[in-house]
Short mmCIF file of C-alpha atoms in Angstrom, two decimals:
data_model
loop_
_atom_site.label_atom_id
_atom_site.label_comp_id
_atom_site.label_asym_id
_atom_site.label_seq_id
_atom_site.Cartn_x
_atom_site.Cartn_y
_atom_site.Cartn_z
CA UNK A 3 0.00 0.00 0.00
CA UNK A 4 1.66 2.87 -1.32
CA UNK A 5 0.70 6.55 0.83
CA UNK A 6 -0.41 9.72 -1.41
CA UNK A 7 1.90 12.50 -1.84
CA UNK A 8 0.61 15.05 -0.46
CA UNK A 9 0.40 18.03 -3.42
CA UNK A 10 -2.10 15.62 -5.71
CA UNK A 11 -4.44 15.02 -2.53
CA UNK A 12 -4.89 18.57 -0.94
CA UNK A 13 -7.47 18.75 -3.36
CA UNK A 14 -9.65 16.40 -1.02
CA UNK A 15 -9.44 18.58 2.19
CA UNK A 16 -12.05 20.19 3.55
CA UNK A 17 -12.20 22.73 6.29
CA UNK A 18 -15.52 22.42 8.51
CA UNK A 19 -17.01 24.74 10.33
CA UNK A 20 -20.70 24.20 10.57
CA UNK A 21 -22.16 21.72 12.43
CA UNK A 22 -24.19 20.33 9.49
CA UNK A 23 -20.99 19.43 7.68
CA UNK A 24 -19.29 17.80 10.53
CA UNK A 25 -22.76 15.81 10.65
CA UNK A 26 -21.77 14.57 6.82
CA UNK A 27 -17.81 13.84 8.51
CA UNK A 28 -19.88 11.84 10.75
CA UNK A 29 -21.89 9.90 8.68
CA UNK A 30 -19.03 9.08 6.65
CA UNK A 31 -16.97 7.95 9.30
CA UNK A 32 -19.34 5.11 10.56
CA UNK A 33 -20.07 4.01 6.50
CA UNK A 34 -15.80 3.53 6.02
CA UNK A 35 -15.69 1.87 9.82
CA UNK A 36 -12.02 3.38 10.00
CA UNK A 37 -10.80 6.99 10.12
CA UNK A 38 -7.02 8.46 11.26
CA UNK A 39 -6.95 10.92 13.72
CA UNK A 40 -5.38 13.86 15.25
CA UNK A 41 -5.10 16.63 16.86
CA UNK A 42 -3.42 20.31 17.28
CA UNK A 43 -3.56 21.87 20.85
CA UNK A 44 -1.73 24.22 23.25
CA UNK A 45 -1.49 22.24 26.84
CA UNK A 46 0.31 25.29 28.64
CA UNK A 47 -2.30 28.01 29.31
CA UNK A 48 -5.08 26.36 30.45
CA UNK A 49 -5.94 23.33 33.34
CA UNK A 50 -6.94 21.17 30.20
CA UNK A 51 -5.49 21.79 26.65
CA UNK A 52 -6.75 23.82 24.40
CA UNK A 53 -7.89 21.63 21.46
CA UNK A 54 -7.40 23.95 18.54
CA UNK A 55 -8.06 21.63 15.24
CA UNK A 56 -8.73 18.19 14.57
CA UNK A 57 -7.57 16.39 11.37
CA UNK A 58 -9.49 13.60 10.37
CA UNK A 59 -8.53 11.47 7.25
CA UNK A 60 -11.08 9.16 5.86
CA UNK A 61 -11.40 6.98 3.02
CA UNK A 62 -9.44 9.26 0.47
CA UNK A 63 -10.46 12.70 2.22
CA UNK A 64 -8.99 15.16 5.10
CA UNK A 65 -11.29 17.39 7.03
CA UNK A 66 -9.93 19.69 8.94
CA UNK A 67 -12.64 20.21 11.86
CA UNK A 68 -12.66 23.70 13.07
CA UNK A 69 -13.58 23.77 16.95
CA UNK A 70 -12.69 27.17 17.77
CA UNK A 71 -15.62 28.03 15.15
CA UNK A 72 -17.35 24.39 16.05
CA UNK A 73 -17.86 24.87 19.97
CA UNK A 74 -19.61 21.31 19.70
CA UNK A 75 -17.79 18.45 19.01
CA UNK A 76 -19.44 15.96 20.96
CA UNK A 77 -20.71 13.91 17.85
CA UNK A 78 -17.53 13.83 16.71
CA UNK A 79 -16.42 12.24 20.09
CA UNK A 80 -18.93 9.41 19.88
CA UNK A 81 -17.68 8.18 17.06
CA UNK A 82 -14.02 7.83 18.59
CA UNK A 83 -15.85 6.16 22.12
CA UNK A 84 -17.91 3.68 19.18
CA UNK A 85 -16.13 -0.01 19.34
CA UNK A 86 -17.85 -0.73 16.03
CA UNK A 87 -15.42 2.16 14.37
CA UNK A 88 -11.18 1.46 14.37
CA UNK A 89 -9.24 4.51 15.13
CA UNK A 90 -6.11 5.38 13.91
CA UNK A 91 -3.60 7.69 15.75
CA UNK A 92 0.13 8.02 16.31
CA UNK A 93 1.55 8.12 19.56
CA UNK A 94 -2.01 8.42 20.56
CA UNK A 95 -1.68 8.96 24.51
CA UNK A 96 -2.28 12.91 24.55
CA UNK A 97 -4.58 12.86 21.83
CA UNK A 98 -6.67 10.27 23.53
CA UNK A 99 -6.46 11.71 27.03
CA UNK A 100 -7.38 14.91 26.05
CA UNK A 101 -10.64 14.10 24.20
CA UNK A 102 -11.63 12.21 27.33
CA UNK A 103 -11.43 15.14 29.19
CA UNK A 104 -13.62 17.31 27.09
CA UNK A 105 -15.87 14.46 26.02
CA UNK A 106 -16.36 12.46 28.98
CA UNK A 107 -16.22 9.21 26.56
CA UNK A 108 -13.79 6.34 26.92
CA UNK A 109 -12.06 5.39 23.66
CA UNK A 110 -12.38 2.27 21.95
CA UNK A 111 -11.11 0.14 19.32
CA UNK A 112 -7.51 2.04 19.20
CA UNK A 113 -4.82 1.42 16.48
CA UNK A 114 -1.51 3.33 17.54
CA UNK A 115 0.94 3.24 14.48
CA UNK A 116 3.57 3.93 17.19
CA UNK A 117 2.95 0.77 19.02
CA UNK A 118 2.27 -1.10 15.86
CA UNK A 119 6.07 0.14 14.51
CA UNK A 120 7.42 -1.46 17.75
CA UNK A 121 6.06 -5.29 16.97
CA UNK A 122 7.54 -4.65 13.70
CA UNK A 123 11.17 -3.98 14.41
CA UNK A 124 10.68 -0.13 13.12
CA UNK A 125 11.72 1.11 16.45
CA UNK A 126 9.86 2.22 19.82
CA UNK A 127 8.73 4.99 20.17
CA UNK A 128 9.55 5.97 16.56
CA UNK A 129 8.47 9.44 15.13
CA UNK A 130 5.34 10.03 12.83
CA UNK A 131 7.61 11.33 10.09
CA UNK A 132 11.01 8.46 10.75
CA UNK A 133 8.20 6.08 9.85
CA UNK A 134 6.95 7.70 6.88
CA UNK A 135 10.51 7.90 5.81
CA UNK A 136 11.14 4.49 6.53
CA UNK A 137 7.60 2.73 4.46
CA UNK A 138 7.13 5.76 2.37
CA UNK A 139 10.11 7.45 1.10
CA UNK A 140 7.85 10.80 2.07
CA UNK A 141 9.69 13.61 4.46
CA UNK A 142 7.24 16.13 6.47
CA UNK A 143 8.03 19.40 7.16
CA UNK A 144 8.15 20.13 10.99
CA UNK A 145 8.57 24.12 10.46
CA UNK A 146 4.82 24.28 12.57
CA UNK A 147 5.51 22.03 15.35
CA UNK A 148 5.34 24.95 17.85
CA UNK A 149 3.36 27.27 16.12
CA UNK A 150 0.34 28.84 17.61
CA UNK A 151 -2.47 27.01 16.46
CA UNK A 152 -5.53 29.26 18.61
CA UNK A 153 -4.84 32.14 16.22
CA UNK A 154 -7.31 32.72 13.38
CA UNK A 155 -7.30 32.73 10.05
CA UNK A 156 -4.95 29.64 9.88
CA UNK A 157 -1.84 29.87 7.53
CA UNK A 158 -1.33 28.31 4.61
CA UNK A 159 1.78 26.57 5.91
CA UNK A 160 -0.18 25.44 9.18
CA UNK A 161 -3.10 24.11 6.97
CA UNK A 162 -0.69 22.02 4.89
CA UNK A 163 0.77 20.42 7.75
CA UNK A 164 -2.64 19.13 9.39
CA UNK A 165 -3.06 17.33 6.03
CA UNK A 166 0.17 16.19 6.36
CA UNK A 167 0.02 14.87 9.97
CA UNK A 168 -3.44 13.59 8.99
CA UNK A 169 -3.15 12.48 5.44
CA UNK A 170 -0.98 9.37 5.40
CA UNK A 171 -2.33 7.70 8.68
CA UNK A 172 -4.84 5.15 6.77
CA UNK A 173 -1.83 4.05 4.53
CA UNK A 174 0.36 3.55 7.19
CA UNK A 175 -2.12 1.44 9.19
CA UNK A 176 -2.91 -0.74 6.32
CA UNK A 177 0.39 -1.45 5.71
CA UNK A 178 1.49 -1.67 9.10
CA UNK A 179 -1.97 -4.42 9.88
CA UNK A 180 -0.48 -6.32 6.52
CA UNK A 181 2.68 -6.79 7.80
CA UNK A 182 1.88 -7.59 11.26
CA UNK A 183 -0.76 -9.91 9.95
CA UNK A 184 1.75 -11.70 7.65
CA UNK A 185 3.71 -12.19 10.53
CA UNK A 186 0.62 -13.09 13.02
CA UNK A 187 1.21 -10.34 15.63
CA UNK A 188 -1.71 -8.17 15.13
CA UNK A 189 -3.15 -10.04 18.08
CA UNK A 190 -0.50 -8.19 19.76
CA UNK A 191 -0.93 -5.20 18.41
CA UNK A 192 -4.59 -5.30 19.30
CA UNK A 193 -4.50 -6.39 22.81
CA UNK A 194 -1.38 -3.89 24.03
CA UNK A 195 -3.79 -0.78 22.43
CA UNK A 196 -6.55 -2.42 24.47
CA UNK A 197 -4.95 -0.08 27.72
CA UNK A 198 -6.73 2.87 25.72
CA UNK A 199 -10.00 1.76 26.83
CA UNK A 200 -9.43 0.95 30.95
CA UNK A 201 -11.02 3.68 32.68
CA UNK A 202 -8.29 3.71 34.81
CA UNK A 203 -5.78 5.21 32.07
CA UNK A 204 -7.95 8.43 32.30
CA UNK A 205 -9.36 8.62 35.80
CA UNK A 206 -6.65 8.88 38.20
CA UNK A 207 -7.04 8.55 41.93
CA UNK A 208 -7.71 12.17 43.57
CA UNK A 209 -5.35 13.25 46.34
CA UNK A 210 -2.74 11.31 44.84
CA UNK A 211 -0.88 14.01 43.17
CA UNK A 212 1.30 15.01 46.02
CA UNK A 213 3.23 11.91 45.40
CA UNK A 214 4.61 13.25 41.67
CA UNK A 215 6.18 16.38 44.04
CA UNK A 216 9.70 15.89 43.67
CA UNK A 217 11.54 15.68 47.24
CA UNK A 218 8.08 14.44 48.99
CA UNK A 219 9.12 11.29 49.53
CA UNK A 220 11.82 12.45 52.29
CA UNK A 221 9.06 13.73 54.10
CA UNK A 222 7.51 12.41 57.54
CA UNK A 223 3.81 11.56 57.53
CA UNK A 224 2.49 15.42 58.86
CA UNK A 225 4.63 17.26 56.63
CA UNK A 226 3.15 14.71 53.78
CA UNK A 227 -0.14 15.63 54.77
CA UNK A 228 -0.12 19.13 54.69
CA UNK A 229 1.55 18.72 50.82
CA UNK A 230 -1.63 16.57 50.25
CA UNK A 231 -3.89 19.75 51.29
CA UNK A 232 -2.10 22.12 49.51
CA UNK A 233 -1.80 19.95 46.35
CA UNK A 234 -5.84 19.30 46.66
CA UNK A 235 -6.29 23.11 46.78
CA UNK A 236 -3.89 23.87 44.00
CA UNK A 237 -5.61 21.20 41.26
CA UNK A 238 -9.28 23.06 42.69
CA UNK A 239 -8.04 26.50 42.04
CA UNK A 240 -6.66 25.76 38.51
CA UNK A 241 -9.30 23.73 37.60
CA UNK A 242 -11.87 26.86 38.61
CA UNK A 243 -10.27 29.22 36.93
CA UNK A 244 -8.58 26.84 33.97
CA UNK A 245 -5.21 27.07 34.48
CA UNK A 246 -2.50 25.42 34.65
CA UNK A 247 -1.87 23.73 37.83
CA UNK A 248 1.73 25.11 38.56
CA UNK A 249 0.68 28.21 37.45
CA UNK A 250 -1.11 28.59 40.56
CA UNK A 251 1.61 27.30 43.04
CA UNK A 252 5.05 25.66 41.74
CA UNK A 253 5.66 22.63 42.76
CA UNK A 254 9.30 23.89 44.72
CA UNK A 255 6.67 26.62 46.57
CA UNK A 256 4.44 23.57 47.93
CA UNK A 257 7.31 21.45 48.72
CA UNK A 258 8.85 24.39 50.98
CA UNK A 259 5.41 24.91 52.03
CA UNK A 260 5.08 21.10 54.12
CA UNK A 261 8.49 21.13 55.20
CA UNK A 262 7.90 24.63 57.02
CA UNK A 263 4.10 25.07 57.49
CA UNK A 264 3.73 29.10 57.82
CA UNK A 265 0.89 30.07 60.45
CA UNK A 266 0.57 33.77 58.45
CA UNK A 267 0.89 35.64 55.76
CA UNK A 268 3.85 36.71 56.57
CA UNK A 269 5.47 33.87 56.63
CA UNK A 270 4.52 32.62 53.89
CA UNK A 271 6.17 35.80 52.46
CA UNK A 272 9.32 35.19 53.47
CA UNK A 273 9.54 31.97 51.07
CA UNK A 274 11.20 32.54 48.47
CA UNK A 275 9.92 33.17 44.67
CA UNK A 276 6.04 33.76 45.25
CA UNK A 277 5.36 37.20 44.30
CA UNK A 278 3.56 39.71 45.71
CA UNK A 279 0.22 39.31 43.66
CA UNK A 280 -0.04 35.29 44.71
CA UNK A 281 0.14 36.06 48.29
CA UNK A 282 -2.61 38.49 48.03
CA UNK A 283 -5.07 36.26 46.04
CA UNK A 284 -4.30 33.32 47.95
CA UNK A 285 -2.13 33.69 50.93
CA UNK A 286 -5.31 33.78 53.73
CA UNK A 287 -6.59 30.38 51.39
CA UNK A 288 -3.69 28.49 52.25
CA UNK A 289 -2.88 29.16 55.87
CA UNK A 290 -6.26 27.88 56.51
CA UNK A 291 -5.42 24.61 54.38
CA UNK A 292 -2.79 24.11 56.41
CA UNK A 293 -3.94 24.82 59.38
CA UNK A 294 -6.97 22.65 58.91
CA UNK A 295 -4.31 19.92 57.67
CA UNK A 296 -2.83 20.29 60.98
CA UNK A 297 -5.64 18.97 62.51
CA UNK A 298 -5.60 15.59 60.81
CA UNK A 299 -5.26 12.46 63.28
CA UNK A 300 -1.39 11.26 63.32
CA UNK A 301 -3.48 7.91 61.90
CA UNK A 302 -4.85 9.51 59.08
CA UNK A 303 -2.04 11.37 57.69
CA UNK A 304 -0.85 10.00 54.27
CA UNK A 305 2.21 7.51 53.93
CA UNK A 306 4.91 7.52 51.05
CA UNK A 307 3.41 3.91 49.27
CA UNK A 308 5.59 0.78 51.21
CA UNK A 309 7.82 -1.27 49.05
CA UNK A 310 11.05 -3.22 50.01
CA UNK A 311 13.54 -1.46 47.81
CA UNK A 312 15.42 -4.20 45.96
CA UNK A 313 18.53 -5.70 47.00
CA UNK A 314 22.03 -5.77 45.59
CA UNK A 315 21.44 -9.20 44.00
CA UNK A 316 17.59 -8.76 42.61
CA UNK A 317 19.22 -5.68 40.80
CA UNK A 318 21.87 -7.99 39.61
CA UNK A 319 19.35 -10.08 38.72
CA UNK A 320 17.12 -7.79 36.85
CA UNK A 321 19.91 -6.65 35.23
CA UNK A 322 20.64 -10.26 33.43
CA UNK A 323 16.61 -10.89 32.87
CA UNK A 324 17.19 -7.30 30.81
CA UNK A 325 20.08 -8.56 29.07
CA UNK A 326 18.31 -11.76 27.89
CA UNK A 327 15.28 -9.95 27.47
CA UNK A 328 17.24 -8.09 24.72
CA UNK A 329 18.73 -10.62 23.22
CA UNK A 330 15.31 -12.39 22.31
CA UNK A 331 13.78 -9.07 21.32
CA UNK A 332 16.35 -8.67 19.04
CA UNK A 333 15.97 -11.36 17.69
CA UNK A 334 11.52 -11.27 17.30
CA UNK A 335 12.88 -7.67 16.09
CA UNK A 336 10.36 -6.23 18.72
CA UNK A 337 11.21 -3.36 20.85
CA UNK A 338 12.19 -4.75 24.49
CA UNK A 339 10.20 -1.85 25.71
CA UNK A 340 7.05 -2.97 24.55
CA UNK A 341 7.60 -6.64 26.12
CA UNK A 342 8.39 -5.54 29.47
CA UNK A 343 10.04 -2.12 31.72
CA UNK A 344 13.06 -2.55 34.37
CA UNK A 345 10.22 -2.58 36.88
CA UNK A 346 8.29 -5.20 35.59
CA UNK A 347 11.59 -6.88 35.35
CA UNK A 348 12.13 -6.55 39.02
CA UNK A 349 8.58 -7.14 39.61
CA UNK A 350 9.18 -10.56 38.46
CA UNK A 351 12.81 -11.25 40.16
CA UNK A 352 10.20 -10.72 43.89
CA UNK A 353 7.61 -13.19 42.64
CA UNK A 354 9.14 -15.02 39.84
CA UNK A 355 10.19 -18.06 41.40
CA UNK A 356 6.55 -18.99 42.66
CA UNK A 357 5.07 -18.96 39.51
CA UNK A 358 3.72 -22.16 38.39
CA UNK A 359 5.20 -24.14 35.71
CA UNK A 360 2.88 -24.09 32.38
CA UNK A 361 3.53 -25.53 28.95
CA UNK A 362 5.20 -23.05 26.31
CA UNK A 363 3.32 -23.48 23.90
CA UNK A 364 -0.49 -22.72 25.91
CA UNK A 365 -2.85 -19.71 24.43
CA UNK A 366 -2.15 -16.44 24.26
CA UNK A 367 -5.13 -15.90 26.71
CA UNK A 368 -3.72 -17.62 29.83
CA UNK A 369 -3.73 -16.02 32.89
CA UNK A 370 -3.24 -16.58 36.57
CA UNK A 371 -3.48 -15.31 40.07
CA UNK A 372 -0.07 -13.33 38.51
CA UNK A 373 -1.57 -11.10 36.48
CA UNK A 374 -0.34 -7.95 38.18
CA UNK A 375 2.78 -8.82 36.25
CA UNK A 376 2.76 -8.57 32.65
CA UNK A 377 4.87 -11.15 31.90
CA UNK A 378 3.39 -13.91 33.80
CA UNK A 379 0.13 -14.10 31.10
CA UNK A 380 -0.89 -13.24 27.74
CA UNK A 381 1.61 -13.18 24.46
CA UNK A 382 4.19 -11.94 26.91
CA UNK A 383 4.29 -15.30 28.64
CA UNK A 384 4.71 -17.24 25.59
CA UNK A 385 6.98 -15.08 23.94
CA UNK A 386 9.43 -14.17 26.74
CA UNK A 387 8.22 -14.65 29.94
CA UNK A 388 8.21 -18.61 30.51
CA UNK A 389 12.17 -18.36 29.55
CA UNK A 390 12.76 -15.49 31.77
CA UNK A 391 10.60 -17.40 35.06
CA UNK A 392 13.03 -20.67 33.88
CA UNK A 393 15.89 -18.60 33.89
CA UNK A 394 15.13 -17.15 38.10
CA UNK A 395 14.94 -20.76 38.49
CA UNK A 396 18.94 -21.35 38.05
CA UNK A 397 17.77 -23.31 34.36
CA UNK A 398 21.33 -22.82 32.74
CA UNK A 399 21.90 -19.96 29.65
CA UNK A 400 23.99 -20.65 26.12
CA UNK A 401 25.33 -17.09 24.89
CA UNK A 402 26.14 -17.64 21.44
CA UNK A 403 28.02 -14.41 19.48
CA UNK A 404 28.39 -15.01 15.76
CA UNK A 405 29.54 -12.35 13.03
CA UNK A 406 25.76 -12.07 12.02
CA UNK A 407 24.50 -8.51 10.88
CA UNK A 408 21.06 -9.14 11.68
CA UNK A 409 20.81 -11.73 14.56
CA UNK A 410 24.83 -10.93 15.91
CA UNK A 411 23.80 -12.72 19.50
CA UNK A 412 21.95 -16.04 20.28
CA UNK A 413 20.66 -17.12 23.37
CA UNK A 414 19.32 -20.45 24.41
CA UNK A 415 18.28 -22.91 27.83
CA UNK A 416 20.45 -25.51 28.59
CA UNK A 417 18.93 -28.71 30.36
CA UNK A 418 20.23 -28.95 34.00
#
């Protein structure tokens, strides 16, 4: 499947801006049952992004839906919460999150090129445009990366990229879902872009964010729970008046803030870097937070999360499950990454040698009481997991380096 150039298929773009012709972008959508997706925004000035334009591409079409004219895009959203209709995005994360937040919907039925690339040997994460490069032979322009897409009438230059960002997304997935087919890991594919439709990717726990403060964790249990407060009232202001949350306090501010609770104004004043302007819009607001922090129960005040930090020798031993790890995604030519993380890793050095034994060759669908670890169900078992749980339990290694371009280091399980 070759992808368009871009100069012969401009003449299929259409900008929208009334709500009956985004119904018609609608209607078309559900009869192709596949559409690419993105979208421009500006995340630093308000609480949520700013979603500034949204580039659909579908069947041999790009609209280029409006919404600072189209206040409404709610139909729009339905179709990308509608399991019945595939969706195709690159490094779809943002995207994704962000039309949760203004729709409310969960997505479903997710393709992400970028993850696709990975199973593929193409690289993880690999760019929009190094992939294009790679398939296509095409090379995008990134000259409006960073430019400000609020501001009205759009340039000429702007409106060329969407298309471009847009335009070669169906081509791509077709031929990435033909190769992955041909190679029988769209399954894969499939079930690792199934994490785009947990609610729990979008709805995080409230009152956890004081844990992302950098330097809390050296913090006792009172001082912890006045950062809580402070952190609760900081995400309430910015959300009220849609800003961003540091905006409103910086994260060093609240940190200084638990480790030396003021009882005033004044000294809260003498902390250094809030200006004049903050402490007179919200000075009063968060002495009280902290005094009313204060009066938590020693019981109730948050804890840093428990967890025995690993020893010398599970490092060690993480280190070699990495190292074969590797090796065998080297030579699946799948991105390590996408198999399993360092923690997961060490996640399995803890709990890896109770695992029960099961045949290498069962489904792709088995899972146990171990499920909290990636690699102890699903494809991950089968392809890499089984050999890394025989490997914890002292089953011997054969390292085998040969002058190979492609495959330059072989690794196999000896019988004890």
């Amino acid at each position: 499947m070759e992808s368009p150039k871009s100069d012969s298929s401009k003449r299929n773009t259409v900008l929208i801006t009334d709500p009956k012709d985004l119904e018609e972008v609608v209607a078309l959508i559900e009869e192709a049952g596949v559409f690419g997706l993105d979208l421009e925004f500006i995340p630093e000035r308000t609480y949520f992004p700013i979603i500034c334009l949204v580039q659909i591409a579908v069947q041999d079409k790009v609209f280029l839906v409006d919404p600072i004219e189209l206040k409404d895009l709610q139909i729009l959203w339905k179709t990308v919460a509608d399991s019945r209709i595939v969706k195709v995005l690159h490094a779809a994360s943002q995207d994704l999150m962000i039309i949760f937040q203004r729709s409310g919907l969960i997505p479903k039925n997710i393709f992400d090129t970028q993850i696709a690339a990975g199973f593929l040997g193409l690289g993880f994460p690999a760019g929009y445009g190094k992939l294009l490069a790679a398939l296509f032979d095409l090379n995008l322009s990134k000259t409006e990366s960073f430019t400000d897409w609020q501001a009205r009438p759009l340039s000429r230059s702007q409106i060329e990229y969407a298309i471009d960002d847009a335009l070669h997304l169906i081509p791509l997935y077709q031929r990435l879902q033909s190769e992955l087919s041909s190679r029988k890991r769209l399954d894969w594919v499939i079930e690792e872009c199934k994490h785009y439709e947990q609610d729990s990717y979008y709805i995080r726990e409230s009152g956890r964010e004081f844990l992302r403060v950098k330097g809390a964790q050296g913090l006792n249990r009172r001082k912890l729970a006045v950062l809580q407060a402070v952190c609760l009232w900081r995400e309430a202001e910015a959300k009220r008046t849609d800003r961003p949350a540091r905006s409103v306090i910086n994260d060093n501010i609240m940190l200084e803030l638990a480790k030396r609770p003021p009882s005033s104004v004044e000294d809260i004043q003498r902390i250094r870097g809030i200006r004049s302007d903050q402490l007179s819009h919200w000075g009063r607001k968060v002495v009280k937070v902290i005094e009313e922090a204060n009066q938590i129960a020693d019981k109730d005040c948050p804890q840093w999360p428990s967890g025995r930090a690993p020893s010398k020798a599970d490092v060690l031993i993480a280190d070699v499950l990495y190292t074969v790890l590797k090796i065998r995604a080297l030579d699946l030519e799948i991105a390590p990454e996408l198999i399993a993380t360092r923690d997961e890793l060490q996640g399995l050095v803890k709990i890896g040698r109770d695992i029960p034994e099961v045949n290498h060759l069962e489904s792709d669908n088995m899972a146990g009481d171990e499920g909290q670890n990636s690699l102890t169900f699903g494809w991950r078992r089968r392809l890499a997991g089984n050999e890394l749980i025989s490997v914890l339990r002292g089953t011997p290694i054969k390292v085998t380096i040969s002058e190979s371009s492609t495959n330059p280091i072989a690794i196999n399980l000896c019988s004890k």
